[in-house]
Short mmCIF file of C-alpha atoms and ligand atoms in Angstrom, two decimals:
data_model
loop_
_atom_site.label_atom_id
_atom_site.label_comp_id
_atom_site.label_asym_id
_atom_site.label_seq_id
_atom_site.Cartn_x
_atom_site.Cartn_y
_atom_site.Cartn_z
CA MET A 1 96.41 89.26 103.87
CA GLY A 2 97.12 86.12 101.84
CA VAL A 3 99.37 86.51 98.78
CA LEU A 4 98.07 85.25 95.43
CA ASN A 5 100.67 85.75 92.71
CA VAL A 6 99.08 85.07 89.33
CA THR A 7 102.51 85.38 87.70
CA PRO A 8 105.03 83.06 86.06
CA ASP A 9 108.02 84.69 87.81
CA SER A 10 107.30 85.71 91.44
CA PHE A 11 110.30 85.03 93.65
CA SER A 12 108.82 82.30 95.86
CA ASP A 13 105.76 80.90 94.07
CA GLY A 14 106.07 82.01 90.43
CA GLY A 15 104.11 79.81 88.02
CA ALA A 16 102.22 77.91 90.72
CA PHE A 17 98.84 79.66 90.31
CA VAL A 18 98.60 80.86 86.73
CA THR A 19 95.42 79.04 85.67
CA LEU A 20 92.07 80.44 86.82
CA GLU A 21 91.23 77.20 88.58
CA SER A 22 94.53 76.94 90.48
CA ALA A 23 94.38 80.64 91.47
CA VAL A 24 90.80 80.39 92.77
CA ASN A 25 91.58 77.15 94.64
CA ARG A 26 94.67 78.69 96.22
CA ALA A 27 92.69 81.77 97.32
CA ARG A 28 89.89 79.64 98.75
CA ALA A 29 92.42 77.56 100.67
CA MET A 30 93.96 80.71 102.16
CA VAL A 31 90.51 81.98 103.20
CA ASP A 32 89.85 78.61 104.86
CA GLU A 33 93.19 78.98 106.66
CA GLY A 34 92.09 82.34 108.08
CA ALA A 35 92.98 85.05 105.55
CA ASP A 36 90.72 88.13 105.79
CA LEU A 37 91.88 89.50 102.45
CA ILE A 38 93.51 88.04 99.32
CA ASP A 39 96.15 90.19 97.57
CA VAL A 40 96.02 89.39 93.85
CA GLY A 41 99.09 90.39 91.82
CA GLY A 42 99.83 89.94 88.12
CA GLU A 43 103.29 91.54 87.98
CA SER A 44 106.27 90.43 90.04
CA THR A 45 108.07 93.25 91.86
CA ARG A 46 111.10 91.19 92.82
CA PRO A 47 114.40 93.01 92.20
CA GLY A 48 115.12 93.13 88.46
CA ALA A 49 111.67 91.81 87.42
CA ALA A 50 110.61 92.63 83.86
CA PRO A 51 107.60 95.00 83.59
CA VAL A 52 104.39 93.34 82.34
CA PRO A 53 102.29 95.00 79.57
CA VAL A 54 98.92 96.26 80.81
CA ASP A 55 96.81 93.87 78.67
CA GLU A 56 98.76 90.88 79.96
CA GLU A 57 98.40 92.01 83.59
CA LEU A 58 94.63 92.48 83.08
CA ARG A 59 94.38 89.03 81.50
CA ARG A 60 96.11 87.53 84.53
CA VAL A 61 94.18 89.21 87.34
CA ILE A 62 90.66 90.23 86.27
CA PRO A 63 89.06 86.75 85.81
CA THR A 64 90.44 85.65 89.18
CA ILE A 65 89.13 88.77 90.93
CA GLU A 66 85.71 88.37 89.32
CA ALA A 67 85.51 84.71 90.35
CA LEU A 68 86.61 85.38 93.93
CA ALA A 69 84.46 88.50 94.42
CA ALA A 70 81.45 86.46 93.24
CA GLN A 71 82.22 84.03 96.08
CA GLY A 72 82.32 86.85 98.65
CA VAL A 73 86.14 86.86 99.07
CA SER A 74 87.64 90.28 99.96
CA ILE A 75 90.24 91.18 97.35
CA SER A 76 93.18 93.54 97.28
CA ILE A 77 94.75 94.34 93.90
CA ASP A 78 98.56 94.54 93.89
CA THR A 79 99.36 96.80 90.93
CA MET A 80 101.21 99.94 89.91
CA LYS A 81 99.03 100.50 86.82
CA PRO A 82 95.98 102.84 86.96
CA ARG A 83 94.02 100.88 84.34
CA VAL A 84 94.55 97.58 86.15
CA ALA A 85 93.54 99.26 89.42
CA ALA A 86 90.37 100.74 87.90
CA GLU A 87 89.29 97.48 86.25
CA ALA A 88 90.12 95.44 89.36
CA ILE A 89 88.03 97.79 91.49
CA GLY A 90 85.23 97.47 88.92
CA ALA A 91 85.54 93.68 89.23
CA GLY A 92 85.15 93.87 93.02
CA ALA A 93 88.54 94.62 94.65
CA VAL A 94 88.16 96.53 97.94
CA VAL A 95 91.82 97.45 98.58
CA LEU A 96 94.37 98.98 96.18
CA ASN A 97 97.89 97.80 97.06
CA ASP A 98 100.20 100.09 95.09
CA VAL A 99 103.89 99.44 95.83
CA SER A 100 104.69 102.72 94.06
CA ALA A 101 102.32 104.63 96.40
CA LEU A 102 100.35 106.52 93.71
CA ARG A 103 103.46 107.79 91.87
CA ASP A 104 101.34 107.88 88.72
CA GLU A 105 98.89 110.79 88.97
CA ALA A 106 96.28 108.71 87.10
CA MET A 107 96.43 106.16 89.93
CA LEU A 108 95.49 108.82 92.47
CA GLU A 109 92.62 109.90 90.21
CA ALA A 110 91.35 106.31 89.82
CA LEU A 111 91.56 105.84 93.58
CA ALA A 112 89.81 109.12 94.39
CA ARG A 113 86.92 108.17 92.08
CA SER A 114 86.47 104.87 93.94
CA PRO A 115 85.49 103.96 97.52
CA VAL A 116 88.40 101.55 98.17
CA THR A 117 91.15 101.58 100.80
CA VAL A 118 94.72 102.14 99.61
CA CYS A 119 97.95 100.67 100.94
CA LEU A 120 100.73 103.22 100.38
CA MET A 121 104.05 101.34 100.33
CA HIS A 122 107.49 102.90 100.51
CA MET A 123 109.93 102.01 97.73
CA GLN A 124 113.26 103.70 96.97
CA GLY A 125 113.68 103.66 93.16
CA ASP A 126 111.85 101.05 91.09
CA PRO A 127 111.90 97.24 90.99
CA GLN A 128 114.45 97.16 88.13
CA THR A 129 117.16 99.02 90.07
CA MET A 130 116.02 99.34 93.70
CA GLN A 131 118.53 96.90 95.17
CA ASP A 132 121.56 98.36 93.32
CA ALA A 133 122.64 100.74 96.09
CA PRO A 134 119.86 101.62 98.55
CA SER A 135 120.94 104.59 100.66
CA TYR A 136 119.43 106.57 103.56
CA ASN A 137 120.80 108.87 106.26
CA ASP A 138 118.19 107.63 108.75
CA VAL A 139 116.01 104.96 107.18
CA VAL A 140 113.29 104.91 109.86
CA THR A 141 112.73 108.68 109.85
CA GLU A 142 112.97 109.02 106.07
CA VAL A 143 110.55 106.17 105.34
CA ARG A 144 108.09 107.50 107.93
CA ASP A 145 108.27 111.08 106.65
CA GLU A 146 107.98 110.05 102.99
CA LEU A 147 104.93 107.92 103.79
CA LYS A 148 103.39 110.82 105.72
CA ALA A 149 103.92 113.03 102.66
CA MET A 150 102.36 110.36 100.42
CA ALA A 151 99.30 110.16 102.67
CA LYS A 152 99.03 113.95 102.61
CA ARG A 153 99.13 113.92 98.80
CA ALA A 154 96.43 111.24 98.68
CA ILE A 155 94.22 113.28 101.02
CA ALA A 156 94.76 116.42 98.92
CA GLY A 157 93.72 114.34 95.89
CA GLY A 158 90.38 113.44 97.48
CA VAL A 159 91.07 110.25 99.49
CA SER A 160 89.64 110.29 103.02
CA THR A 161 91.98 109.47 105.94
CA ASP A 162 90.02 106.34 106.88
CA ARG A 163 90.93 104.79 103.50
CA ILE A 164 94.72 104.87 104.00
CA TRP A 165 97.17 102.19 105.20
CA LEU A 166 100.95 102.60 105.33
CA ASP A 167 103.66 100.00 104.63
CA PRO A 168 107.45 100.50 105.07
CA GLY A 169 108.13 98.34 101.99
CA ILE A 170 110.46 95.66 103.36
CA GLY A 171 112.98 94.72 100.65
CA PHE A 172 112.01 97.55 98.28
CA GLY A 173 115.20 99.60 97.94
CA LYS A 174 116.47 98.45 101.36
CA THR A 175 119.56 96.58 102.60
CA MET A 176 119.27 93.92 105.26
CA GLU A 177 120.24 96.53 107.90
CA HIS A 178 117.54 98.90 106.60
CA ASN A 179 114.91 96.12 106.81
CA VAL A 180 115.95 95.20 110.35
CA ALA A 181 115.83 98.85 111.47
CA LEU A 182 112.35 99.32 109.94
CA VAL A 183 111.00 96.27 111.76
CA LYS A 184 112.70 97.17 115.04
CA ASP A 185 111.32 100.73 115.01
CA VAL A 186 107.99 99.98 113.29
CA GLU A 187 106.23 101.75 116.17
CA GLU A 188 107.46 105.05 114.68
CA LEU A 189 105.28 104.31 111.66
CA VAL A 190 102.37 102.99 113.74
CA ASN A 191 102.41 106.27 115.69
CA VAL A 192 101.66 108.24 112.51
CA GLY A 193 98.09 107.03 113.08
CA TYR A 194 97.16 104.94 110.02
CA PRO A 195 96.85 101.13 110.02
CA VAL A 196 100.28 99.66 109.17
CA LEU A 197 100.81 96.66 106.88
CA LEU A 198 104.03 94.64 106.94
CA GLY A 199 105.18 92.29 104.17
CA LEU A 200 108.01 90.10 105.46
CA SER A 201 106.92 86.79 104.04
CA ARG A 202 109.74 84.65 102.57
CA LYS A 203 111.91 87.71 101.89
CA SER A 204 115.63 87.21 101.41
CA PHE A 205 116.77 89.28 104.39
CA LEU A 206 115.05 86.73 106.68
CA GLY A 207 117.45 84.16 105.27
CA LYS A 208 120.46 86.25 106.27
CA LEU A 209 119.65 86.77 109.94
CA LEU A 210 121.71 83.79 111.12
CA GLY A 211 125.04 84.84 112.61
CA SER A 212 126.79 82.38 110.31
CA GLY A 213 125.63 84.48 107.34
CA LYS A 214 124.66 81.20 105.63
CA ALA A 215 121.68 81.79 103.29
CA VAL A 216 118.39 80.06 104.22
CA ASP A 217 116.23 78.55 101.49
CA VAL A 218 113.12 80.57 100.62
CA MET A 219 110.69 77.97 102.01
CA ASP A 220 112.62 77.70 105.31
CA ARG A 221 112.29 81.39 106.24
CA LEU A 222 108.88 81.05 107.93
CA PRO A 223 110.08 80.86 111.57
CA ALA A 224 111.99 84.14 111.15
CA ALA A 225 108.95 85.80 109.53
CA LEU A 226 106.63 84.60 112.32
CA ALA A 227 109.02 85.82 115.02
CA LEU A 228 109.34 89.30 113.51
CA GLN A 229 105.60 89.50 112.74
CA ALA A 230 104.79 88.64 116.37
CA TYR A 231 107.12 91.41 117.53
CA ALA A 232 105.54 93.85 115.07
CA GLN A 233 102.04 92.88 116.22
CA THR A 234 102.95 93.83 119.79
CA LYS A 235 104.06 97.22 118.41
CA GLY A 236 100.65 97.79 116.79
CA VAL A 237 101.02 96.51 113.21
CA ARG A 238 97.56 95.53 111.96
CA VAL A 239 97.99 93.69 108.65
CA PHE A 240 100.49 90.97 107.70
CA ARG A 241 101.00 90.11 104.03
CA THR A 242 101.87 86.43 103.93
CA HIS A 243 102.14 83.35 101.71
CA ASP A 244 101.76 81.14 104.81
CA VAL A 245 98.31 81.98 106.10
CA ALA A 246 97.57 79.11 108.50
CA GLN A 247 100.80 79.57 110.43
CA THR A 248 100.50 83.36 110.45
CA ARG A 249 96.90 83.20 111.68
CA LEU A 250 97.93 80.94 114.55
CA ALA A 251 100.83 83.20 115.49
CA VAL A 252 98.55 86.28 115.35
CA GLU A 253 95.95 84.60 117.58
CA ALA A 254 98.66 83.49 120.04
CA ILE A 255 99.82 87.09 120.51
CA ARG A 256 96.21 88.28 120.68
CA SER A 257 95.46 85.81 123.48
CA LEU A 258 97.92 87.68 125.69
CA SER A 259 95.80 90.82 125.60
CA ALA A 260 92.40 89.09 125.78
N1 HH2 B 1 105.92 92.63 98.80
C1 HH2 B 1 105.81 92.04 97.58
C2 HH2 B 1 104.77 92.41 96.71
N2 HH2 B 1 103.83 93.29 97.07
N3 HH2 B 1 102.93 94.77 98.68
C3 HH2 B 1 103.01 95.38 99.88
N4 HH2 B 1 102.07 96.27 100.26
N5 HH2 B 1 104.02 95.09 100.77
C4 HH2 B 1 105.01 94.21 100.46
O1 HH2 B 1 105.93 94.01 101.30
C5 HH2 B 1 104.97 93.55 99.18
C6 HH2 B 1 103.89 93.87 98.30
C7 HH2 B 1 106.83 91.03 97.17
O2 HH2 B 1 106.42 89.71 97.45
P1 HH2 B 1 105.75 88.67 96.42
O3 HH2 B 1 104.43 89.17 95.95
O4 HH2 B 1 105.70 87.34 97.06
O5 HH2 B 1 106.77 88.55 95.23
P2 HH2 B 1 106.76 89.11 93.75
O6 HH2 B 1 106.82 90.60 93.84
O7 HH2 B 1 108.00 88.49 93.14
O8 HH2 B 1 105.50 88.66 93.07
#
């Protein structure tokens, strides 16, 4: 899954793809590099990000989705807003990536009315406050059980099991130790039985893994992401959300070659 942030303020690529032409070119380049799906987002979810009004989010994402769907590109819509989800699906999106995992009842209704797949992501709190003091007794068990409950709620709301993916939500209300534990024990989530998506790309905890504790610049975190993604792939993770498609594709194929 290649990341296309049509936002002025995303943490690693904000402002780079805000015109229709630059967004479509970026998506096409990621498809050429081996992306199977392009995740289009019009609202940054980085810690402390300001919420975006619905009309502005629609203005950012819908023309891009229409243009890409017309070219046969598979699109995922990264939104927490039911109206944006519904219009994006109408414009051709085939996956709903909701980092709030259908918290809004209207989102579940919009999803149930549609045929698309949903990615249910775990987040403690909301983007404004989630990194203030994340706290768990046992992060791996709690995230797994909360995601199981979210899947159950989606099914009760009319979503069939074959339309559900789960995502532990790396960096969403999690400390560095929580993120490391979720990657290390990702098999616990895989064993629930739904396809698992992991979004590690460029995240700040990758820059803190060095023993020296010295922060690593956002664009220099790729080797750490590729290493952890390769590990996760061997544990059964199926989808990797990444800004660096060519390198991720090569790493994925390298691991795949071992089981060919
Ligand atoms: N991470 C981000 C956004 N959406 N969706 C899923 N399912 N999983 C993730 O880990 C995830 C996500 C954050 O990354 P990015 O889109 O690059 O930044 P921003 O939220 O600042 O736009």
